[in-house]
Each structure stands twice: as structure tokens, then as C-alpha cells.
Short mmCIF file of C-alpha atoms and ligand atoms in Angstrom, two decimals:
data_model
loop_
_atom_site.label_atom_id
_atom_site.label_comp_id
_atom_site.label_asym_id
_atom_site.label_seq_id
_atom_site.Cartn_x
_atom_site.Cartn_y
_atom_site.Cartn_z
CA UNK A 15 0.05 -0.16 -0.17
CA UNK A 16 3.25 2.29 0.17
CA UNK A 17 1.93 4.04 3.64
CA UNK A 18 4.45 6.08 5.10
CA UNK A 19 4.35 4.03 8.13
CA UNK A 20 5.83 0.79 6.24
CA UNK A 21 8.59 -0.54 7.46
CA UNK A 22 10.80 -3.52 6.72
CA UNK A 23 10.68 -7.01 8.41
CA UNK A 24 13.89 -8.88 9.08
CA UNK A 25 14.16 -12.61 10.71
CA UNK A 26 15.60 -12.98 14.11
CA UNK A 27 17.64 -15.92 15.61
CA UNK A 28 14.39 -17.69 15.64
CA UNK A 29 13.47 -17.15 11.92
CA UNK A 30 10.47 -15.17 13.44
CA UNK A 31 10.42 -11.85 11.32
CA UNK A 32 9.94 -9.66 14.83
CA UNK A 33 13.01 -6.93 13.89
CA UNK A 34 12.05 -4.04 12.09
CA UNK A 35 13.41 -1.06 10.11
CA UNK A 36 10.65 0.87 11.36
CA UNK A 37 11.43 4.82 10.88
CA UNK A 38 11.58 6.67 7.83
CA UNK A 39 8.86 4.85 5.78
CA UNK A 40 11.41 2.33 4.05
CA UNK A 41 8.71 -0.37 3.62
CA UNK A 42 7.06 2.63 1.57
CA UNK A 43 10.33 2.58 -0.55
CA UNK A 44 10.56 -0.99 -1.45
CA UNK A 45 6.46 -1.16 -2.21
CA UNK A 46 7.43 1.91 -4.60
CA UNK A 47 9.80 -0.51 -6.50
CA UNK A 48 7.63 -3.64 -6.14
CA UNK A 49 10.25 -5.41 -3.90
CA UNK A 50 8.14 -7.70 -1.69
CA UNK A 51 11.10 -9.65 -0.18
CA UNK A 52 15.13 -9.92 0.03
CA UNK A 53 16.45 -13.06 0.92
CA UNK A 54 20.19 -13.71 1.45
CA UNK A 55 21.86 -17.20 0.78
CA UNK A 56 25.12 -17.84 2.56
CA UNK A 57 25.62 -21.47 0.42
CA UNK A 58 29.37 -21.82 -0.49
CA UNK A 59 30.42 -18.53 1.16
CA UNK A 60 33.50 -18.59 3.32
CA UNK A 61 33.33 -17.12 6.69
CA UNK A 62 35.29 -13.58 6.48
CA UNK A 63 38.16 -13.20 8.29
CA UNK A 64 40.28 -10.65 10.22
CA UNK A 65 43.57 -9.03 8.28
CA UNK A 66 45.30 -9.65 11.72
CA UNK A 67 43.62 -12.53 13.47
CA UNK A 68 45.64 -12.05 16.94
CA UNK A 69 45.11 -8.21 17.41
CA UNK A 70 41.45 -8.59 16.23
CA UNK A 71 41.00 -11.48 19.00
CA UNK A 72 42.50 -9.29 21.27
CA UNK A 73 40.71 -6.27 20.42
CA UNK A 74 37.40 -8.07 20.64
CA UNK A 75 38.33 -9.22 24.25
CA UNK A 76 38.66 -5.78 25.56
CA UNK A 77 35.76 -4.99 23.67
CA UNK A 78 33.47 -7.37 25.26
CA UNK A 79 35.15 -6.83 28.40
CA UNK A 80 34.24 -2.95 28.15
CA UNK A 81 30.25 -3.80 27.25
CA UNK A 82 29.95 -6.04 30.20
CA UNK A 83 31.18 -3.96 32.65
CA UNK A 84 29.42 -0.50 31.87
CA UNK A 85 26.05 -0.52 34.27
CA UNK A 86 23.78 0.21 30.97
CA UNK A 87 25.39 -2.29 28.57
CA UNK A 88 26.46 -5.14 31.10
CA UNK A 89 23.67 -5.07 33.83
CA UNK A 90 20.28 -2.68 32.88
CA UNK A 91 19.66 -3.69 29.23
CA UNK A 92 20.26 -7.36 29.78
CA UNK A 93 18.14 -7.38 32.61
CA UNK A 94 14.93 -5.49 31.90
CA UNK A 95 15.66 -4.20 28.05
CA UNK A 96 15.09 -0.99 26.56
CA UNK A 97 11.89 -0.90 28.67
CA UNK A 98 14.00 -0.15 31.87
CA UNK A 99 13.92 3.39 30.54
CA UNK A 100 9.88 3.56 31.59
CA UNK A 101 10.62 4.57 35.30
CA UNK A 102 13.16 6.63 34.63
CA UNK A 103 11.61 9.09 31.92
CA UNK A 104 8.62 9.11 33.63
CA UNK A 105 10.36 10.27 36.90
CA UNK A 106 12.18 12.79 34.71
CA UNK A 107 8.96 13.84 33.67
CA UNK A 108 9.74 13.22 30.09
CA UNK A 109 7.09 10.56 29.19
CA UNK A 110 5.22 11.95 26.78
CA UNK A 111 1.61 10.82 27.91
CA UNK A 112 -2.25 11.50 26.26
CA UNK A 113 -0.43 12.97 22.69
CA UNK A 114 2.13 14.55 24.53
CA UNK A 115 0.15 16.30 26.73
CA UNK A 116 1.65 15.60 30.08
CA UNK A 117 5.22 14.42 31.37
CA UNK A 118 4.22 11.34 33.62
CA UNK A 119 1.84 8.37 33.24
CA UNK A 120 0.20 7.32 36.23
CA UNK A 121 -0.01 3.64 34.82
CA UNK A 122 3.60 3.36 34.12
CA UNK A 123 4.79 0.57 36.81
CA UNK A 124 2.20 -1.43 35.08
CA UNK A 125 4.14 -1.22 31.96
CA UNK A 126 7.30 -0.80 32.86
CA UNK A 127 10.90 -2.54 31.72
CA UNK A 128 10.33 -4.46 35.68
CA UNK A 129 7.16 -5.56 34.94
CA UNK A 130 7.54 -7.14 31.98
CA UNK A 131 10.72 -8.65 33.03
CA UNK A 132 8.39 -10.48 35.54
CA UNK A 133 5.57 -11.31 33.57
CA UNK A 134 7.90 -13.13 30.74
CA UNK A 135 10.32 -14.85 33.63
CA UNK A 136 6.70 -16.20 35.62
CA UNK A 137 5.03 -17.11 31.77
CA UNK A 138 8.05 -19.21 30.60
CA UNK A 139 9.20 -16.13 27.94
CA UNK A 140 12.69 -14.87 28.17
CA UNK A 141 13.45 -11.40 29.48
CA UNK A 142 17.29 -11.84 28.47
CA UNK A 143 17.76 -12.63 24.81
CA UNK A 144 20.22 -11.58 21.84
CA UNK A 145 18.19 -10.37 18.97
CA UNK A 146 20.89 -11.64 16.88
CA UNK A 147 23.60 -14.10 17.17
CA UNK A 148 26.88 -11.87 18.10
CA UNK A 149 25.47 -9.49 20.44
CA UNK A 150 26.96 -9.34 23.80
CA UNK A 151 24.35 -6.98 25.94
CA UNK A 152 21.22 -8.88 24.80
CA UNK A 153 18.97 -5.90 25.46
CA UNK A 154 16.23 -7.95 23.75
CA UNK A 155 13.44 -10.54 25.17
CA UNK A 156 10.99 -13.39 24.49
CA UNK A 157 7.20 -12.16 25.54
CA UNK A 158 4.70 -15.12 25.51
CA UNK A 159 0.91 -14.98 26.56
CA UNK A 160 -0.94 -15.54 29.55
CA UNK A 161 -0.94 -19.24 28.34
CA UNK A 162 2.79 -19.51 27.55
CA UNK A 163 2.46 -19.02 23.58
CA UNK A 164 4.67 -16.88 21.91
CA UNK A 165 3.20 -13.47 21.06
CA UNK A 166 5.72 -10.86 20.38
CA UNK A 167 9.55 -10.57 20.88
CA UNK A 168 9.93 -8.27 24.57
CA UNK A 169 8.04 -4.75 23.24
CA UNK A 170 10.70 -2.08 23.25
CA UNK A 171 10.82 0.95 25.11
CA UNK A 172 9.73 3.31 22.37
CA UNK A 173 6.68 0.96 21.50
CA UNK A 174 5.68 0.36 24.81
CA UNK A 175 5.24 4.25 25.62
CA UNK A 176 3.62 5.02 21.74
CA UNK A 177 1.03 2.70 22.59
CA UNK A 178 0.74 2.51 25.99
CA UNK A 179 1.17 6.30 27.96
CA UNK A 180 0.80 8.20 24.94
CA UNK A 181 -2.43 6.60 24.21
CA UNK A 182 -3.19 6.34 27.95
CA UNK A 183 -3.13 2.60 27.66
CA UNK A 184 -1.51 0.85 30.93
CA UNK A 185 -2.49 -2.90 30.19
CA UNK A 186 0.77 -4.86 28.98
CA UNK A 187 -1.27 -7.85 27.25
CA UNK A 188 -2.79 -5.23 24.98
CA UNK A 189 0.57 -3.65 24.17
CA UNK A 190 2.25 -6.75 23.38
CA UNK A 191 -0.93 -7.51 20.95
CA UNK A 192 -0.56 -3.87 19.17
CA UNK A 193 3.29 -4.49 18.95
CA UNK A 194 2.38 -8.25 17.09
CA UNK A 195 -0.12 -6.80 14.80
CA UNK A 196 2.43 -3.63 14.06
CA UNK A 197 4.98 -6.92 13.16
CA UNK A 198 2.50 -8.71 11.04
CA UNK A 199 1.39 -5.92 9.18
CA UNK A 200 4.80 -4.28 8.93
CA UNK A 201 4.12 -0.95 10.65
CA UNK A 202 6.19 1.40 12.47
CA UNK A 203 5.50 0.96 16.10
CA UNK A 204 6.66 4.79 17.19
CA UNK A 205 4.42 6.14 14.09
CA UNK A 206 1.76 4.13 14.87
CA UNK A 207 1.69 4.55 18.61
CA UNK A 208 1.86 8.18 17.91
CA UNK A 209 -1.08 8.40 14.83
CA UNK A 210 -3.42 6.27 17.41
CA UNK A 211 -3.18 8.60 20.26
CA UNK A 212 -3.56 11.58 17.43
CA UNK A 213 -6.73 9.79 16.40
CA UNK A 214 -7.61 9.57 19.63
CA UNK A 215 -7.22 13.23 20.37
CA UNK A 216 -9.49 13.78 17.60
CA UNK A 217 -12.36 11.72 19.21
CA UNK A 218 -12.30 8.60 17.04
CA UNK A 219 -11.72 6.68 19.81
CA UNK A 220 -10.94 7.32 23.88
CA UNK A 221 -7.80 7.47 25.10
CA UNK A 222 -7.10 4.31 27.15
CA UNK A 223 -9.31 2.49 24.78
CA UNK A 224 -6.94 -0.68 23.82
CA UNK A 225 -9.51 -2.58 21.95
CA UNK A 226 -10.20 0.09 19.83
CA UNK A 227 -6.58 1.15 19.29
CA UNK A 228 -6.29 -2.86 18.01
CA UNK A 229 -9.21 -2.42 15.90
CA UNK A 230 -7.78 0.95 14.08
CA UNK A 231 -4.53 -1.16 13.51
CA UNK A 232 -6.61 -4.24 11.96
CA UNK A 233 -8.17 -1.26 9.61
CA UNK A 234 -4.50 -0.38 8.05
CA UNK A 235 -4.27 -4.37 7.37
CA UNK A 236 -7.43 -4.03 5.51
CA UNK A 237 -6.57 -1.41 3.52
CA UNK A 238 -9.72 0.50 4.31
CA UNK A 239 -9.94 4.24 3.97
CA UNK A 240 -9.82 4.92 7.37
CA UNK A 241 -6.57 2.30 7.52
CA UNK A 242 -4.99 4.39 4.55
CA UNK A 243 -5.34 7.22 7.05
CA UNK A 244 -3.96 5.71 9.58
CA UNK A 245 -1.32 3.75 8.27
CA UNK A 246 -0.06 7.03 6.73
CA UNK A 247 1.02 8.55 10.30
CA UNK A 248 0.69 11.28 12.66
CA UNK A 249 1.14 14.22 10.23
CA UNK A 250 -1.48 13.06 7.74
CA UNK A 251 -3.94 11.51 10.09
CA UNK A 252 -3.91 15.19 11.97
CA UNK A 253 -4.85 16.89 8.62
CA UNK A 254 -7.79 15.03 7.64
CA UNK A 255 -8.99 14.71 11.35
CA UNK A 256 -7.63 18.72 12.32
CA UNK A 257 -6.01 18.12 15.37
CA UNK A 258 -3.68 20.79 16.14
CA UNK A 259 -1.32 18.94 18.57
CA UNK A 260 0.20 16.65 16.08
CA UNK A 261 4.09 15.80 17.39
CA UNK A 262 5.72 15.59 14.07
CA UNK A 263 9.12 16.64 12.40
CA UNK A 264 9.73 16.62 8.60
CA UNK A 265 5.95 14.52 8.93
CA UNK A 266 7.91 11.84 10.91
CA UNK A 267 6.19 11.39 14.37
CA UNK A 268 8.40 11.89 17.96
CA UNK A 269 9.71 9.22 20.13
CA UNK A 270 9.67 8.54 23.47
CA UNK A 271 11.01 11.61 25.07
CA UNK A 272 9.04 14.92 25.62
CA UNK A 273 11.59 17.60 23.99
CA UNK A 274 10.09 20.06 26.75
CA UNK A 275 11.59 18.18 29.64
CA UNK A 276 14.65 17.00 27.74
CA UNK A 277 15.81 19.92 25.43
CA UNK A 278 18.92 18.18 24.04
CA UNK A 279 16.55 15.75 22.61
CA UNK A 280 14.62 18.48 21.17
CA UNK A 281 17.50 19.94 19.33
CA UNK A 282 18.12 16.57 17.55
CA UNK A 283 14.30 16.07 16.67
CA UNK A 284 13.97 18.94 15.24
CA UNK A 285 17.30 19.14 13.06
CA UNK A 286 18.16 15.07 12.23
CA UNK A 287 17.84 14.65 8.72
CA UNK A 288 15.26 11.70 8.45
CA UNK A 289 13.16 13.89 11.09
CA UNK A 290 12.40 13.41 14.69
CA UNK A 291 14.72 10.84 15.11
CA UNK A 292 16.09 10.16 18.83
CA UNK A 293 18.85 7.83 17.81
CA UNK A 294 20.33 10.22 15.42
CA UNK A 295 21.65 12.30 18.41
CA UNK A 296 20.51 10.23 21.62
CA UNK A 297 20.57 13.13 24.12
CA UNK A 298 19.16 11.13 26.68
CA UNK A 299 22.46 9.80 27.54
CA UNK A 300 23.99 13.06 28.75
CA UNK A 301 20.96 14.60 29.60
CA UNK A 302 19.24 11.99 31.49
CA UNK A 303 21.30 8.67 32.24
CA UNK A 304 24.74 11.23 32.82
CA UNK A 305 26.69 9.19 30.31
CA UNK A 306 29.28 11.22 28.45
CA UNK A 307 28.83 13.62 30.93
CA UNK A 308 26.15 15.74 32.24
CA UNK A 309 23.91 18.76 30.64
CA UNK A 310 21.03 19.89 32.69
CA UNK A 311 17.80 18.82 30.53
CA UNK A 312 15.77 21.67 31.53
CA UNK A 313 18.56 24.49 30.40
CA UNK A 314 18.93 25.63 26.86
CA UNK A 315 22.91 26.06 27.02
CA UNK A 316 24.95 23.61 25.40
CA UNK A 317 22.15 21.57 24.05
CA UNK A 318 23.18 22.17 20.02
CA UNK A 319 26.97 21.49 21.09
CA UNK A 320 25.77 18.19 22.80
CA UNK A 321 23.11 17.20 19.95
CA UNK A 322 26.05 18.15 17.13
CA UNK A 323 28.41 15.94 18.91
CA UNK A 324 26.57 12.99 19.34
CA UNK A 325 25.20 13.35 15.89
CA UNK A 326 28.80 13.16 14.32
CA UNK A 327 29.38 10.16 16.68
CA UNK A 328 26.20 8.42 15.87
CA UNK A 329 26.76 8.48 11.89
CA UNK A 330 30.39 7.27 12.54
CA UNK A 331 29.13 4.45 14.80
CA UNK A 332 26.09 3.50 12.40
CA UNK A 333 28.18 3.25 9.29
CA UNK A 334 30.21 0.21 11.56
CA UNK A 335 27.34 -2.03 11.56
CA UNK A 336 27.44 -2.26 15.12
CA UNK A 337 24.28 -1.47 17.73
CA UNK A 338 24.01 1.97 18.66
CA UNK A 339 23.94 0.35 21.87
CA UNK A 340 27.63 0.18 22.32
CA UNK A 341 27.61 4.02 22.64
CA UNK A 342 26.83 4.40 26.17
CA UNK A 343 29.98 2.37 26.51
CA UNK A 344 32.14 4.31 24.27
CA UNK A 345 31.02 7.52 25.81
CA UNK A 346 32.01 6.93 29.26
CA UNK A 347 34.64 4.27 28.90
CA UNK A 348 38.02 5.67 26.13
CA UNK A 349 39.60 2.21 26.56
CA UNK A 350 36.29 0.79 25.03
CA UNK A 351 36.15 3.30 22.38
CA UNK A 352 39.64 2.64 21.76
CA UNK A 353 39.13 -1.49 21.19
CA UNK A 354 36.23 -0.48 18.80
CA UNK A 355 38.89 1.41 16.41
CA UNK A 356 41.54 -1.44 17.21
CA UNK A 357 38.74 -4.07 16.40
CA UNK A 358 37.92 -2.01 13.23
CA UNK A 359 41.68 -1.49 11.90
CA UNK A 360 42.83 -5.44 12.75
CA UNK A 361 39.67 -6.79 10.44
CA UNK A 362 40.22 -4.18 7.60
CA UNK A 363 44.22 -3.14 7.85
CA UNK A 364 43.37 0.25 8.49
CA UNK A 365 44.87 3.01 10.88
CA UNK A 366 41.69 4.55 12.12
CA UNK A 367 41.74 7.16 14.93
CA UNK A 368 39.50 9.24 16.74
CA UNK A 369 40.07 12.43 14.27
CA UNK A 370 39.21 10.08 11.63
CA UNK A 371 35.99 9.03 13.08
CA UNK A 372 34.58 12.25 13.86
CA UNK A 373 35.83 13.15 10.12
CA UNK A 374 33.95 10.18 8.84
CA UNK A 375 30.82 11.29 11.13
CA UNK A 376 30.78 14.84 9.71
CA UNK A 377 30.99 13.50 6.05
CA UNK A 378 28.17 11.45 6.58
CA UNK A 379 26.05 13.88 7.91
CA UNK A 380 26.73 16.39 5.28
CA UNK A 381 25.92 13.76 2.52
CA UNK A 382 22.80 13.21 4.55
CA UNK A 383 21.64 17.02 4.75
CA UNK A 384 23.39 17.58 0.88
CA UNK A 385 20.58 15.26 -0.26
CA UNK A 386 17.92 16.98 1.98
CA UNK A 387 18.61 20.54 0.73
CA UNK A 388 18.69 19.19 -3.09
CA UNK A 389 14.99 17.40 -1.95
CA UNK A 390 13.48 20.95 -0.99
CA UNK A 391 14.02 21.00 3.06
CA UNK A 392 15.27 24.52 4.31
CA UNK A 393 16.02 25.65 8.16
CA UNK A 394 12.14 26.14 8.14
CA UNK A 395 11.89 22.47 8.62
CA UNK A 396 14.38 22.20 11.15
CA UNK A 397 11.75 22.86 13.75
CA UNK A 398 9.85 21.36 16.46
CA UNK A 399 5.63 22.08 15.99
CA UNK A 400 4.61 25.20 17.41
CA UNK A 401 2.40 23.61 20.49
CA UNK A 402 6.23 22.70 22.42
CA UNK A 403 6.89 26.18 22.33
CA UNK A 404 3.63 27.39 23.58
CA UNK A 405 1.79 24.65 25.45
CA UNK A 406 3.79 24.26 29.04
CA UNK A 407 4.85 20.17 29.88
CA UNK A 408 3.54 19.17 33.59
CA UNK A 409 5.12 17.99 35.93
CA UNK A 410 7.73 20.98 35.28
CA UNK A 411 5.95 23.25 33.03
CA UNK A 412 8.36 24.21 30.75
CA UNK A 413 8.17 25.04 26.76
CA UNK A 414 10.81 23.80 24.66
CA UNK A 415 13.66 27.33 24.53
CA UNK A 416 16.27 26.43 22.49
CA UNK A 417 15.95 29.49 19.88
CA UNK A 418 15.48 29.00 16.08
CA UNK A 419 18.65 30.90 15.32
CA UNK A 420 20.72 28.22 17.52
CA UNK A 421 18.99 25.47 16.17
CA UNK A 422 20.55 26.89 12.58
CA UNK A 423 24.43 27.03 14.17
CA UNK A 424 23.82 23.35 14.30
CA UNK A 425 25.37 22.51 10.83
S1 SF4 M 508 22.26 -6.02 18.88
FE1 SF4 M 508 21.41 -4.20 20.41
S2 SF4 M 508 18.83 -4.35 20.02
FE2 SF4 M 508 19.60 -6.33 19.30
S3 SF4 M 508 20.14 -7.62 21.61
FE3 SF4 M 508 21.72 -6.52 21.39
S4 SF4 M 508 21.84 -4.79 22.41
FE4 SF4 M 508 19.78 -5.47 21.96
#
């Protein structure tokens, strides 16, 4: 259907199509090309070999040690998955609730990472699982229903927030079902949660109506007129139903951190090239988790510089093919960052330095930015929706306050 919310699904170790390239409408791109599936066949292929196996092995040992000793990558993520953030972000007053109208959700404890992990253990699922064979962190999990049958992978923090707090749904089984439906239909969970919340704001269904939310997703699967509107995402749904509070940048829905309570992530949402993308420069690390230093989330000072540096580092890490979650250990432990460079150098026979990594990140951002410029984007697209500057977010009663002129200095 070439819907803007369409994802690309990947099979995981259990050959379940439960892992998705969710953001950016990449599924619509495949649809536009008439591509249904890409199958990789490794018959007859040899394992790739490092140029310097001894150095590679040593660098790998240090790298793994670094990931295991960091409290986020070694303890929090394996135990509770990404949804360990639910209580933390809620406590910080930055957990977008009822379509970004409040920063705390009264039902957060029912859908937190801790609750999901307990449910999975009690029902015979698995809270600590790798989404692929090479992972050391293993933040993923397996969620089973109350009869012990597989339902979906452990729903991620963003998914639980989007379908949970943002829609005022506090039933963990309903959220897991919405996650499963998103996967079966090939939809971005963040976009769908944000869109259903906009539909709730429009009065199509009530906030907290889990069954209504499930039915709206099923409409997308049917390809009905309503389903096509919902599947086209929050921006289109807001326009069709005349909703003013529509949390999107460059047509893409905002993820699970309110930019009024975490100003650094607001800078990333506004300026990242694919639209509101938390992963492009994850300022939550420094604003909230105090990883890579600390910049006060409620102040405007230092946020542009923070976002810029993170965007450069992220573009470089993404290009290595590593999971972005290694970044916590890289930011806090210089020796782990060095071991990543050593890994790459030993594998490819390079002599990459830290400066080269920065230069690589900048180069990638410039190419992306150039693409956007040629596609017609201007600095006016590097903006958050107006309501973030006018509506105060409880409990801190703050607005997004980084000036436009400062946003424009980022690149
Ligand atoms: S690769 Fe990343 S997302 Fe997947 S389980 Fe490992 S840490 Fe989690």
C-alpha cells in the first residue's frame, strides 16, 4: 500500500520476522519499487577473516569486557531491556502521555521494563535474549501470552510508550498485542502509537481504549479508507481529522521523550535529517542518564553542541554496523572506544584514529544534509511543532526554549 508508516521486517535468530527497520517509511520505498522480499543465501560463502587475527581477538576481548562492565550495557539492558527507561523517563517528567499533553503517566508501573521482565519469567518467556547471534548486551527478550504461547519479542521501550502511555493504555498484554500486529502488518510502532494518540485526540476512540486501538491497526491491515489514513502516519491523520497537537518533524512522529523536559533531544528531533529521530543524536544519554558527562535537560545552554557531537559520533557508529547501544560504553570508557577502533583496524588492515571517526561522522551528515537540501528542505523544516513552544508540559511546566537561531548553527 506504500503507506508512510510501512517498515521492513527482518527475521531474528528464531526466524521470526519480529525485527523491524521501522522508521522513515522504508517499507513504502520497497513498495514503490515493487520489492516484496530480499532473501540472502550464504551457501558456499566463506566466513570473512580479519587481516590480523591475533590483534582482532585481543581487541574483541577488551571490547566485550568494556560492554560487560558498563552499568547500562552490562546490567540494565540485559535485565530489563530498553524498557528499563520507562520509570526513569517518567520520573524525569519527560514521558509523553496522552498525545504529548503531560510528562508523567499514572499507569507507568504496569507497563515498565521491570513488570515485563517479571511477566516473562513467570510465564516461561525470556527477558534476556540477543536479537542476533553476535550480541553481547542482549537487551532483547521473548514475550509469551498468559498461556505460555509466543506472542512477540519483548516490546521495546519506544513501542510500549507509543502504544501505552501516549495512548493512556496501561495493559501490558494489549500493548504486546499491538506490537505483534504492527509486526505482522509491517508498521513502525512509534509512528502507529503516535498516530493512534492523534486519532484519540480527534475523538475517533477514547484515550485508554485498548480494543479500539487494536481495531484501528486492523483497519490498516484491511486497507480500508480509514486504515490507509492511519497507516499514513500522524501528520496525515492530524490533517484529515483537524488535530492541532500533532507531534511530527519533517512528517515523522516524535519518539518517547518530550523535548520540553529534555531540551537536548529536542534539538536532535528538530535537526536530524530523517525527521524526529532520537537515535540520530541520543541526548537522553547525557541529559538524563549522565553518560558522556551531564548537561541539565531543562536548560537551553549547551544543547546544540551536545546534539551536534552526538550526531557526528552516531553517524560514525552506525556506519560500523554495530548496534547503537554500544555507545554508552564508548562515551564513558575511552579504552572501550579505543578497542572498537582496534577491532576495525585489525579486521580491515586500517589505521583509523579518533579524529578519523569524527571526520567520517561529519562527512556522512553532510551527505545526508545535501540530499535534503536538494529535495527541497530548508531551515524552516528544522523546527518542532509550535505547540512545544506555547503549551507548558507538566510536571515541570516548561516549554521548548532553544532559539531557532541556535538550531540553525548546528550544521
Ligand atoms: S544487538 Fe542491540 S538491540 Fe539487539 S539485542 Fe543486542 S543490544 Fe539489543
